[in-house]
Amino acid sequence: DAALFLRIAQALGIQCRYLGDEPISLVTGIYNKVMAQELPAEGIECVIIPRRTWNGTAISASILRRKLKNGDWTDLKYLVPETTLAFLRSEEAEAVLKSIRLAKDVEH
């Protein structure tokens, strides 16, 4: 992925790549570490943005899916932007919510 991004960056004149901090997923954490080593070596700055937290815990899609699966809507306003919350409460989201409710494992 680093090699592919470098080709794209060179073609488009990209000088900086932003990555989200990953304190939960080991694989994504390793990905970030590799990118942070490889990109600067090729003259591209790599900035890792700290993940948002809530109540001392990193906010993740797994946490959100778990709350949706359990029907726990109380904390969602702290975990997602207003636009996302509005979508999740809309009729359009019903198929997505049904899929999450039926899923055996929503944490990955």
PDB file of N, CA and C in Angstrom:
ATOM      1  N   ASP A   1       0.821  -1.183   0.000  1.00  0.00           N
ATOM      2  CA  ASP A   1       0.000   0.000   0.000  1.00  0.00           C
ATOM      3  C   ASP A   1       0.873   1.258   0.000  1.00  0.00           C
ATOM      4  N   ALA A   2       1.967   1.217   0.731  1.00  0.00           N
ATOM      5  CA  ALA A   2       2.866   2.373   0.760  1.00  0.00           C
ATOM      6  C   ALA A   2       3.424   2.644  -0.632  1.00  0.00           C
ATOM      7  N   ALA A   3       3.828   1.586  -1.333  1.00  0.00           N
ATOM      8  CA  ALA A   3       4.377   1.759  -2.675  1.00  0.00           C
ATOM      9  C   ALA A   3       3.328   2.324  -3.625  1.00  0.00           C
ATOM     10  N   LEU A   4       2.116   1.828  -3.540  1.00  0.00           N
ATOM     11  CA  LEU A   4       1.039   2.339  -4.389  1.00  0.00           C
ATOM     12  C   LEU A   4       0.744   3.801  -4.063  1.00  0.00           C
ATOM     13  N   PHE A   5       0.644   4.112  -2.766  1.00  0.00           N
ATOM     14  CA  PHE A   5       0.385   5.494  -2.387  1.00  0.00           C
ATOM     15  C   PHE A   5       1.500   6.414  -2.872  1.00  0.00           C
ATOM     16  N   LEU A   6       2.736   5.969  -2.778  1.00  0.00           N
ATOM     17  CA  LEU A   6       3.857   6.792  -3.234  1.00  0.00           C
ATOM     18  C   LEU A   6       3.739   7.115  -4.723  1.00  0.00           C
ATOM     19  N   ARG A   7       3.329   6.149  -5.513  1.00  0.00           N
ATOM     20  CA  ARG A   7       3.139   6.402  -6.953  1.00  0.00           C
ATOM     21  C   ARG A   7       2.037   7.429  -7.180  1.00  0.00           C
ATOM     22  N   ILE A   8       0.943   7.284  -6.467  1.00  0.00           N
ATOM     23  CA  ILE A   8      -0.173   8.235  -6.589  1.00  0.00           C
ATOM     24  C   ILE A   8       0.266   9.614  -6.117  1.00  0.00           C
ATOM     25  N   ALA A   9       0.951   9.659  -4.982  1.00  0.00           N
ATOM     26  CA  ALA A   9       1.401  10.932  -4.414  1.00  0.00           C
ATOM     27  C   ALA A   9       2.339  11.663  -5.360  1.00  0.00           C
ATOM     28  N   GLN A  10       3.255  10.935  -5.973  1.00  0.00           N
ATOM     29  CA  GLN A  10       4.181  11.557  -6.920  1.00  0.00           C
ATOM     30  C   GLN A  10       3.433  12.110  -8.125  1.00  0.00           C
ATOM     31  N   ALA A  11       2.463  11.356  -8.636  1.00  0.00           N
ATOM     32  CA  ALA A  11       1.698  11.793  -9.804  1.00  0.00           C
ATOM     33  C   ALA A  11       0.842  13.020  -9.503  1.00  0.00           C
ATOM     34  N   LEU A  12       0.337  13.107  -8.254  1.00  0.00           N
ATOM     35  CA  LEU A  12      -0.561  14.208  -7.891  1.00  0.00           C
ATOM     36  C   LEU A  12       0.121  15.323  -7.092  1.00  0.00           C
ATOM     37  N   GLY A  13       1.390  15.141  -6.793  1.00  0.00           N
ATOM     38  CA  GLY A  13       2.117  16.157  -6.033  1.00  0.00           C
ATOM     39  C   GLY A  13       1.729  16.214  -4.560  1.00  0.00           C
ATOM     40  N   ILE A  14       1.268  15.094  -4.011  1.00  0.00           N
ATOM     41  CA  ILE A  14       0.885  15.031  -2.594  1.00  0.00           C
ATOM     42  C   ILE A  14       2.147  15.027  -1.742  1.00  0.00           C
ATOM     43  N   GLN A  15       2.161  15.872  -0.724  1.00  0.00           N
ATOM     44  CA  GLN A  15       3.343  15.984   0.120  1.00  0.00           C
ATOM     45  C   GLN A  15       3.114  15.536   1.559  1.00  0.00           C
ATOM     46  N   CYS A  16       1.852  15.209   1.897  1.00  0.00           N
ATOM     47  CA  CYS A  16       1.540  14.816   3.269  1.00  0.00           C
ATOM     48  C   CYS A  16       0.387  13.818   3.262  1.00  0.00           C
ATOM     49  N   ARG A  17       0.475  12.807   4.124  1.00  0.00           N
ATOM     50  CA  ARG A  17      -0.614  11.846   4.295  1.00  0.00           C
ATOM     51  C   ARG A  17      -1.016  11.829   5.757  1.00  0.00           C
ATOM     52  N   TYR A  18      -2.322  11.872   5.980  1.00  0.00           N
ATOM     53  CA  TYR A  18      -2.870  11.837   7.330  1.00  0.00           C
ATOM     54  C   TYR A  18      -3.444  10.454   7.601  1.00  0.00           C
ATOM     55  N   LEU A  19      -3.115   9.912   8.764  1.00  0.00           N
ATOM     56  CA  LEU A  19      -3.621   8.613   9.193  1.00  0.00           C
ATOM     57  C   LEU A  19      -4.259   8.781  10.561  1.00  0.00           C
ATOM     58  N   GLY A  20      -5.292   7.998  10.821  1.00  0.00           N
ATOM     59  CA  GLY A  20      -5.904   8.015  12.142  1.00  0.00           C
ATOM     60  C   GLY A  20      -5.163   7.089  13.085  1.00  0.00           C
ATOM     61  N   ASP A  21      -4.921   7.557  14.283  1.00  0.00           N
ATOM     62  CA  ASP A  21      -4.290   6.749  15.329  1.00  0.00           C
ATOM     63  C   ASP A  21      -5.112   5.474  15.531  1.00  0.00           C
ATOM     64  N   GLU A  22      -4.451   4.367  15.774  1.00  0.00           N
ATOM     65  CA  GLU A  22      -5.170   3.105  15.934  1.00  0.00           C
ATOM     66  C   GLU A  22      -4.714   2.368  17.180  1.00  0.00           C
ATOM     67  N   PRO A  23      -5.340   2.681  18.332  1.00  0.00           N
ATOM     68  CA  PRO A  23      -4.961   2.017  19.576  1.00  0.00           C
ATOM     69  C   PRO A  23      -5.642   0.669  19.785  1.00  0.00           C
ATOM     70  N   ILE A  24      -6.561   0.291  18.888  1.00  0.00           N
ATOM     71  CA  ILE A  24      -7.348  -0.917  19.098  1.00  0.00           C
ATOM     72  C   ILE A  24      -6.912  -2.061  18.183  1.00  0.00           C
ATOM     73  N   SER A  25      -6.808  -1.808  16.901  1.00  0.00           N
ATOM     74  CA  SER A  25      -6.479  -2.851  15.935  1.00  0.00           C
ATOM     75  C   SER A  25      -4.967  -2.999  15.768  1.00  0.00           C
ATOM     76  N   LEU A  26      -4.452  -4.165  16.090  1.00  0.00           N
ATOM     77  CA  LEU A  26      -3.026  -4.435  15.964  1.00  0.00           C
ATOM     78  C   LEU A  26      -2.576  -4.284  14.512  1.00  0.00           C
ATOM     79  N   VAL A  27      -3.362  -4.827  13.582  1.00  0.00           N
ATOM     80  CA  VAL A  27      -2.995  -4.790  12.164  1.00  0.00           C
ATOM     81  C   VAL A  27      -2.929  -3.347  11.653  1.00  0.00           C
ATOM     82  N   THR A  28      -3.940  -2.550  11.974  1.00  0.00           N
ATOM     83  CA  THR A  28      -3.936  -1.161  11.520  1.00  0.00           C
ATOM     84  C   THR A  28      -2.820  -0.376  12.198  1.00  0.00           C
ATOM     85  N   GLY A  29      -2.524  -0.697  13.441  1.00  0.00           N
ATOM     86  CA  GLY A  29      -1.410  -0.061  14.139  1.00  0.00           C
ATOM     87  C   GLY A  29      -0.082  -0.334  13.436  1.00  0.00           C
ATOM     88  N   ILE A  30       0.103  -1.568  12.991  1.00  0.00           N
ATOM     89  CA  ILE A  30       1.317  -1.936  12.248  1.00  0.00           C
ATOM     90  C   ILE A  30       1.346  -1.198  10.907  1.00  0.00           C
ATOM     91  N   TYR A  31       0.204  -1.131  10.239  1.00  0.00           N
ATOM     92  CA  TYR A  31       0.086  -0.397   8.969  1.00  0.00           C
ATOM     93  C   TYR A  31       0.550   1.050   9.165  1.00  0.00           C
ATOM     94  N   ASN A  32       0.036   1.701  10.204  1.00  0.00           N
ATOM     95  CA  ASN A  32       0.419   3.089  10.480  1.00  0.00           C
ATOM     96  C   ASN A  32       1.918   3.215  10.722  1.00  0.00           C
ATOM     97  N   LYS A  33       2.474   2.277  11.465  1.00  0.00           N
ATOM     98  CA  LYS A  33       3.904   2.314  11.776  1.00  0.00           C
ATOM     99  C   LYS A  33       4.742   2.198  10.495  1.00  0.00           C
ATOM    100  N   VAL A  34       4.344   1.286   9.617  1.00  0.00           N
ATOM    101  CA  VAL A  34       5.061   1.113   8.352  1.00  0.00           C
ATOM    102  C   VAL A  34       4.957   2.383   7.511  1.00  0.00           C
ATOM    103  N   MET A  35       3.754   2.937   7.403  1.00  0.00           N
ATOM    104  CA  MET A  35       3.566   4.167   6.615  1.00  0.00           C
ATOM    105  C   MET A  35       4.397   5.309   7.196  1.00  0.00           C
ATOM    106  N   ALA A  36       4.439   5.410   8.525  1.00  0.00           N
ATOM    107  CA  ALA A  36       5.198   6.479   9.178  1.00  0.00           C
ATOM    108  C   ALA A  36       6.701   6.338   8.941  1.00  0.00           C
ATOM    109  N   GLN A  37       7.167   5.128   8.631  1.00  0.00           N
ATOM    110  CA  GLN A  37       8.579   4.908   8.317  1.00  0.00           C
ATOM    111  C   GLN A  37       8.861   5.110   6.830  1.00  0.00           C
ATOM    112  N   GLU A  38       7.989   4.552   5.999  1.00  0.00           N
ATOM    113  CA  GLU A  38       8.214   4.546   4.552  1.00  0.00           C
ATOM    114  C   GLU A  38       8.003   5.905   3.884  1.00  0.00           C
ATOM    115  N   LEU A  39       6.946   6.602   4.235  1.00  0.00           N
ATOM    116  CA  LEU A  39       6.612   7.841   3.530  1.00  0.00           C
ATOM    117  C   LEU A  39       7.657   8.941   3.711  1.00  0.00           C
ATOM    118  N   PRO A  40       8.093   9.236   4.952  1.00  0.00           N
ATOM    119  CA  PRO A  40       9.114  10.282   5.100  1.00  0.00           C
ATOM    120  C   PRO A  40      10.418   9.948   4.366  1.00  0.00           C
ATOM    121  N   ALA A  41      10.736   8.674   4.258  1.00  0.00           N
ATOM    122  CA  ALA A  41      11.946   8.267   3.535  1.00  0.00           C
ATOM    123  C   ALA A  41      11.859   8.654   2.060  1.00  0.00           C
ATOM    124  N   GLU A  42      10.618   8.858   1.578  1.00  0.00           N
ATOM    125  CA  GLU A  42      10.395   9.252   0.186  1.00  0.00           C
ATOM    126  C   GLU A  42       9.967  10.716   0.075  1.00  0.00           C
ATOM    127  N   GLY A  43      10.141  11.466   1.174  1.00  0.00           N
ATOM    128  CA  GLY A  43       9.859  12.899   1.145  1.00  0.00           C
ATOM    129  C   GLY A  43       8.414  13.288   1.375  1.00  0.00           C
ATOM    130  N   ILE A  44       7.622  12.370   1.871  1.00  0.00           N
ATOM    131  CA  ILE A  44       6.215  12.670   2.155  1.00  0.00           C
ATOM    132  C   ILE A  44       6.002  12.633   3.662  1.00  0.00           C
ATOM    133  N   GLU A  45       5.485  13.736   4.176  1.00  0.00           N
ATOM    134  CA  GLU A  45       5.217  13.822   5.605  1.00  0.00           C
ATOM    135  C   GLU A  45       4.060  12.881   5.953  1.00  0.00           C
ATOM    136  N   CYS A  46       4.153  12.236   7.102  1.00  0.00           N
ATOM    137  CA  CYS A  46       3.093  11.347   7.577  1.00  0.00           C
ATOM    138  C   CYS A  46       2.650  11.844   8.954  1.00  0.00           C
ATOM    139  N   VAL A  47       1.396  12.267   9.033  1.00  0.00           N
ATOM    140  CA  VAL A  47       0.858  12.807  10.280  1.00  0.00           C
ATOM    141  C   VAL A  47      -0.193  11.839  10.808  1.00  0.00           C
ATOM    142  N   ILE A  48      -0.025  11.417  12.047  1.00  0.00           N
ATOM    143  CA  ILE A  48      -0.993  10.526  12.671  1.00  0.00           C
ATOM    144  C   ILE A  48      -1.862  11.348  13.618  1.00  0.00           C
ATOM    145  N   ILE A  49      -3.163  11.362  13.326  1.00  0.00           N
ATOM    146  CA  ILE A  49      -4.136  12.137  14.082  1.00  0.00           C
ATOM    147  C   ILE A  49      -4.631  11.294  15.258  1.00  0.00           C
ATOM    148  N   PRO A  50      -4.623  11.844  16.476  1.00  0.00           N
ATOM    149  CA  PRO A  50      -5.133  11.077  17.622  1.00  0.00           C
ATOM    150  C   PRO A  50      -6.619  10.743  17.456  1.00  0.00           C
ATOM    151  N   ARG A  51      -6.990   9.560  17.853  1.00  0.00           N
ATOM    152  CA  ARG A  51      -8.378   9.117  17.783  1.00  0.00           C
ATOM    153  C   ARG A  51      -9.190   9.826  18.864  1.00  0.00           C
ATOM    154  N   ARG A  52     -10.414  10.171  18.519  1.00  0.00           N
ATOM    155  CA  ARG A  52     -11.326  10.752  19.503  1.00  0.00           C
ATOM    156  C   ARG A  52     -11.634   9.726  20.574  1.00  0.00           C
ATOM    157  N   THR A  53     -11.790  10.213  21.782  1.00  0.00           N
ATOM    158  CA  THR A  53     -12.139   9.327  22.887  1.00  0.00           C
ATOM    159  C   THR A  53     -13.430   9.822  23.543  1.00  0.00           C
ATOM    160  N   TRP A  54     -14.040   8.939  24.257  1.00  0.00           N
ATOM    161  CA  TRP A  54     -15.224   9.264  25.040  1.00  0.00           C
ATOM    162  C   TRP A  54     -15.164   8.449  26.316  1.00  0.00           C
ATOM    163  N   ASN A  55     -15.270   9.120  27.445  1.00  0.00           N
ATOM    164  CA  ASN A  55     -15.158   8.459  28.753  1.00  0.00           C
ATOM    165  C   ASN A  55     -13.874   7.649  28.881  1.00  0.00           C
ATOM    166  N   GLY A  56     -12.788   8.192  28.315  1.00  0.00           N
ATOM    167  CA  GLY A  56     -11.484   7.552  28.427  1.00  0.00           C
ATOM    168  C   GLY A  56     -11.253   6.372  27.494  1.00  0.00           C
ATOM    169  N   THR A  57     -12.200   6.109  26.587  1.00  0.00           N
ATOM    170  CA  THR A  57     -12.078   4.986  25.669  1.00  0.00           C
ATOM    171  C   THR A  57     -12.043   5.484  24.233  1.00  0.00           C
ATOM    172  N   ALA A  58     -11.158   4.915  23.441  1.00  0.00           N
ATOM    173  CA  ALA A  58     -11.090   5.280  22.022  1.00  0.00           C
ATOM    174  C   ALA A  58     -12.401   4.905  21.342  1.00  0.00           C
ATOM    175  N   ILE A  59     -12.932   5.834  20.555  1.00  0.00           N
ATOM    176  CA  ILE A  59     -14.163   5.571  19.813  1.00  0.00           C
ATOM    177  C   ILE A  59     -13.819   4.730  18.588  1.00  0.00           C
ATOM    178  N   SER A  60     -14.552   3.636  18.426  1.00  0.00           N
ATOM    179  CA  SER A  60     -14.309   2.750  17.290  1.00  0.00           C
ATOM    180  C   SER A  60     -15.630   2.318  16.676  1.00  0.00           C
ATOM    181  N   ALA A  61     -15.551   1.851  15.444  1.00  0.00           N
ATOM    182  CA  ALA A  61     -16.743   1.330  14.777  1.00  0.00           C
ATOM    183  C   ALA A  61     -17.278   0.108  15.519  1.00  0.00           C
ATOM    184  N   SER A  62     -16.400  -0.677  16.118  1.00  0.00           N
ATOM    185  CA  SER A  62     -16.847  -1.856  16.866  1.00  0.00           C
ATOM    186  C   SER A  62     -17.722  -1.454  18.050  1.00  0.00           C
ATOM    187  N   ILE A  63     -17.319  -0.401  18.754  1.00  0.00           N
ATOM    188  CA  ILE A  63     -18.128   0.081  19.883  1.00  0.00           C
ATOM    189  C   ILE A  63     -19.489   0.551  19.386  1.00  0.00           C
ATOM    190  N   LEU A  64     -19.469   1.294  18.297  1.00  0.00           N
ATOM    191  CA  LEU A  64     -20.726   1.785  17.722  1.00  0.00           C
ATOM    192  C   LEU A  64     -21.623   0.613  17.312  1.00  0.00           C
ATOM    193  N   ARG A  65     -21.078  -0.366  16.598  1.00  0.00           N
ATOM    194  CA  ARG A  65     -21.884  -1.513  16.168  1.00  0.00           C
ATOM    195  C   ARG A  65     -22.430  -2.288  17.361  1.00  0.00           C
ATOM    196  N   ARG A  66     -21.635  -2.436  18.424  1.00  0.00           N
ATOM    197  CA  ARG A  66     -22.109  -3.144  19.620  1.00  0.00           C
ATOM    198  C   ARG A  66     -23.302  -2.424  20.236  1.00  0.00           C
ATOM    199  N   LYS A  67     -23.203  -1.099  20.327  1.00  0.00           N
ATOM    200  CA  LYS A  67     -24.310  -0.325  20.895  1.00  0.00           C
ATOM    201  C   LYS A  67     -25.555  -0.425  20.017  1.00  0.00           C
ATOM    202  N   LEU A  68     -25.367  -0.386  18.702  1.00  0.00           N
ATOM    203  CA  LEU A  68     -26.511  -0.520  17.798  1.00  0.00           C
ATOM    204  C   LEU A  68     -27.127  -1.915  17.903  1.00  0.00           C
ATOM    205  N   LYS A  69     -26.293  -2.928  17.981  1.00  0.00           N
ATOM    206  CA  LYS A  69     -26.785  -4.311  18.093  1.00  0.00           C
ATOM    207  C   LYS A  69     -27.618  -4.475  19.356  1.00  0.00           C
ATOM    208  N   ASN A  70     -27.168  -3.855  20.443  1.00  0.00           N
ATOM    209  CA  ASN A  70     -27.853  -3.988  21.733  1.00  0.00           C
ATOM    210  C   ASN A  70     -29.000  -2.993  21.909  1.00  0.00           C
ATOM    211  N   GLY A  71     -29.198  -2.131  20.916  1.00  0.00           N
ATOM    212  CA  GLY A  71     -30.266  -1.138  21.015  1.00  0.00           C
ATOM    213  C   GLY A  71     -29.969  -0.040  22.019  1.00  0.00           C
ATOM    214  N   ASP A  72     -28.702   0.176  22.303  1.00  0.00           N
ATOM    215  CA  ASP A  72     -28.274   1.196  23.271  1.00  0.00           C
ATOM    216  C   ASP A  72     -28.040   2.518  22.541  1.00  0.00           C
ATOM    217  N   TRP A  73     -29.082   3.317  22.427  1.00  0.00           N
ATOM    218  CA  TRP A  73     -29.018   4.588  21.696  1.00  0.00           C
ATOM    219  C   TRP A  73     -28.589   5.758  22.581  1.00  0.00           C
ATOM    220  N   THR A  74     -28.518   5.555  23.881  1.00  0.00           N
ATOM    221  CA  THR A  74     -28.254   6.647  24.821  1.00  0.00           C
ATOM    222  C   THR A  74     -26.947   7.376  24.551  1.00  0.00           C
ATOM    223  N   ASP A  75     -25.884   6.643  24.317  1.00  0.00           N
ATOM    224  CA  ASP A  75     -24.562   7.239  24.178  1.00  0.00           C
ATOM    225  C   ASP A  75     -24.172   7.598  22.747  1.00  0.00           C
ATOM    226  N   LEU A  76     -24.990   7.221  21.777  1.00  0.00           N
ATOM    227  CA  LEU A  76     -24.601   7.421  20.382  1.00  0.00           C
ATOM    228  C   LEU A  76     -24.315   8.872  20.038  1.00  0.00           C
ATOM    229  N   LYS A  77     -25.019   9.799  20.674  1.00  0.00           N
ATOM    230  CA  LYS A  77     -24.796  11.213  20.367  1.00  0.00           C
ATOM    231  C   LYS A  77     -23.389  11.667  20.738  1.00  0.00           C
ATOM    232  N   TYR A  78     -22.710  10.914  21.590  1.00  0.00           N
ATOM    233  CA  TYR A  78     -21.336  11.238  21.966  1.00  0.00           C
ATOM    234  C   TYR A  78     -20.315  10.550  21.057  1.00  0.00           C
ATOM    235  N   LEU A  79     -20.772   9.568  20.303  1.00  0.00           N
ATOM    236  CA  LEU A  79     -19.859   8.740  19.527  1.00  0.00           C
ATOM    237  C   LEU A  79     -19.798   9.089  18.047  1.00  0.00           C
ATOM    238  N   VAL A  80     -20.857   9.681  17.517  1.00  0.00           N
ATOM    239  CA  VAL A  80     -20.918   9.972  16.083  1.00  0.00           C
ATOM    240  C   VAL A  80     -21.361  11.413  15.846  1.00  0.00           C
ATOM    241  N   PRO A  81     -21.032  11.955  14.677  1.00  0.00           N
ATOM    242  CA  PRO A  81     -21.512  13.300  14.333  1.00  0.00           C
ATOM    243  C   PRO A  81     -23.041  13.316  14.224  1.00  0.00           C
ATOM    244  N   GLU A  82     -23.630  14.495  14.346  1.00  0.00           N
ATOM    245  CA  GLU A  82     -25.081  14.648  14.271  1.00  0.00           C
ATOM    246  C   GLU A  82     -25.655  14.083  12.971  1.00  0.00           C
ATOM    247  N   THR A  83     -24.936  14.286  11.864  1.00  0.00           N
ATOM    248  CA  THR A  83     -25.430  13.790  10.575  1.00  0.00           C
ATOM    249  C   THR A  83     -25.503  12.267  10.550  1.00  0.00           C
ATOM    250  N   THR A  84     -24.531  11.612  11.156  1.00  0.00           N
ATOM    251  CA  THR A  84     -24.534  10.148  11.217  1.00  0.00           C
ATOM    252  C   THR A  84     -25.667   9.662  12.110  1.00  0.00           C
ATOM    253  N   LEU A  85     -25.853  10.335  13.233  1.00  0.00           N
ATOM    254  CA  LEU A  85     -26.934   9.966  14.140  1.00  0.00           C
ATOM    255  C   LEU A  85     -28.285  10.136  13.449  1.00  0.00           C
ATOM    256  N   ALA A  86     -28.445  11.216  12.702  1.00  0.00           N
ATOM    257  CA  ALA A  86     -29.695  11.445  11.971  1.00  0.00           C
ATOM    258  C   ALA A  86     -29.929  10.318  10.959  1.00  0.00           C
ATOM    259  N   PHE A  87     -28.875   9.905  10.270  1.00  0.00           N
ATOM    260  CA  PHE A  87     -29.015   8.798   9.323  1.00  0.00           C
ATOM    261  C   PHE A  87     -29.418   7.524  10.046  1.00  0.00           C
ATOM    262  N   LEU A  88     -28.739   7.206  11.146  1.00  0.00           N
ATOM    263  CA  LEU A  88     -29.028   5.977  11.879  1.00  0.00           C
ATOM    264  C   LEU A  88     -30.465   5.936  12.391  1.00  0.00           C
ATOM    265  N   ARG A  89     -31.031   7.094  12.636  1.00  0.00           N
ATOM    266  CA  ARG A  89     -32.417   7.171  13.103  1.00  0.00           C
ATOM    267  C   ARG A  89     -33.421   7.217  11.955  1.00  0.00           C
ATOM    268  N   SER A  90     -32.931   7.275  10.740  1.00  0.00           N
ATOM    269  CA  SER A  90     -33.818   7.393   9.581  1.00  0.00           C
ATOM    270  C   SER A  90     -34.282   6.026   9.090  1.00  0.00           C
ATOM    271  N   GLU A  91     -35.316   6.049   8.283  1.00  0.00           N
ATOM    272  CA  GLU A  91     -35.841   4.835   7.677  1.00  0.00           C
ATOM    273  C   GLU A  91     -34.809   4.209   6.731  1.00  0.00           C
ATOM    274  N   GLU A  92     -33.988   5.054   6.120  1.00  0.00           N
ATOM    275  CA  GLU A  92     -32.962   4.574   5.185  1.00  0.00           C
ATOM    276  C   GLU A  92     -31.972   3.622   5.850  1.00  0.00           C
ATOM    277  N   ALA A  93     -31.761   3.790   7.141  1.00  0.00           N
ATOM    278  CA  ALA A  93     -30.764   2.982   7.855  1.00  0.00           C
ATOM    279  C   ALA A  93     -31.308   1.648   8.332  1.00  0.00           C
ATOM    280  N   GLU A  94     -32.584   1.417   8.180  1.00  0.00           N
ATOM    281  CA  GLU A  94     -33.190   0.217   8.745  1.00  0.00           C
ATOM    282  C   GLU A  94     -32.518  -1.070   8.265  1.00  0.00           C
ATOM    283  N   ALA A  95     -32.189  -1.167   6.993  1.00  0.00           N
ATOM    284  CA  ALA A  95     -31.531  -2.381   6.490  1.00  0.00           C
ATOM    285  C   ALA A  95     -30.164  -2.575   7.142  1.00  0.00           C
ATOM    286  N   VAL A  96     -29.432  -1.490   7.318  1.00  0.00           N
ATOM    287  CA  VAL A  96     -28.114  -1.560   7.962  1.00  0.00           C
ATOM    288  C   VAL A  96     -28.275  -1.999   9.410  1.00  0.00           C
ATOM    289  N   LEU A  97     -29.211  -1.388  10.115  1.00  0.00           N
ATOM    290  CA  LEU A  97     -29.431  -1.722  11.523  1.00  0.00           C
ATOM    291  C   LEU A  97     -29.882  -3.181  11.686  1.00  0.00           C
ATOM    292  N   LYS A  98     -30.730  -3.639  10.781  1.00  0.00           N
ATOM    293  CA  LYS A  98     -31.182  -5.033  10.836  1.00  0.00           C
ATOM    294  C   LYS A  98     -29.998  -5.978  10.663  1.00  0.00           C
ATOM    295  N   SER A  99     -29.125  -5.648   9.726  1.00  0.00           N
ATOM    296  CA  SER A  99     -27.942  -6.468   9.484  1.00  0.00           C
ATOM    297  C   SER A  99     -27.048  -6.508  10.728  1.00  0.00           C
ATOM    298  N   ILE A 100     -26.891  -5.379  11.380  1.00  0.00           N
ATOM    299  CA  ILE A 100     -26.068  -5.320  12.599  1.00  0.00           C
ATOM    300  C   ILE A 100     -26.722  -6.128  13.709  1.00  0.00           C
ATOM    301  N   ARG A 101     -28.034  -5.993  13.877  1.00  0.00           N
ATOM    302  CA  ARG A 101     -28.747  -6.731  14.923  1.00  0.00           C
ATOM    303  C   ARG A 101     -28.643  -8.241  14.719  1.00  0.00           C
ATOM    304  N   LEU A 102     -28.643  -8.680  13.471  1.00  0.00           N
ATOM    305  CA  LEU A 102     -28.597 -10.107  13.166  1.00  0.00           C
ATOM    306  C   LEU A 102     -27.186 -10.695  13.160  1.00  0.00           C
ATOM    307  N   ALA A 103     -26.189  -9.829  13.098  1.00  0.00           N
ATOM    308  CA  ALA A 103     -24.807 -10.295  13.036  1.00  0.00           C
ATOM    309  C   ALA A 103     -24.411 -11.005  14.327  1.00  0.00           C
ATOM    310  N   LYS A 104     -23.673 -12.089  14.166  1.00  0.00           N
ATOM    311  CA  LYS A 104     -23.196 -12.833  15.326  1.00  0.00           C
ATOM    312  C   LYS A 104     -22.093 -12.052  16.049  1.00  0.00           C
ATOM    313  N   ASP A 105     -21.167 -11.501  15.280  1.00  0.00           N
ATOM    314  CA  ASP A 105     -20.036 -10.773  15.862  1.00  0.00           C
ATOM    315  C   ASP A 105     -19.948  -9.403  15.198  1.00  0.00           C
ATOM    316  N   VAL A 106     -20.063  -8.349  15.981  1.00  0.00           N
ATOM    317  CA  VAL A 106     -19.983  -6.993  15.413  1.00  0.00           C
ATOM    318  C   VAL A 106     -18.690  -6.287  15.811  1.00  0.00           C
ATOM    319  N   GLU A 107     -17.841  -6.975  16.536  1.00  0.00           N
ATOM    320  CA  GLU A 107     -16.580  -6.370  16.959  1.00  0.00           C
ATOM    321  C   GLU A 107     -15.432  -6.985  16.186  1.00  0.00           C
ATOM    322  N   HIS A 108     -14.877  -6.187  15.260  1.00  0.00           N
ATOM    323  CA  HIS A 108     -13.751  -6.645  14.449  1.00  0.00           C
ATOM    324  C   HIS A 108     -12.969  -5.457  13.939  1.00  0.00           C
TER     325      HIS A 108
END
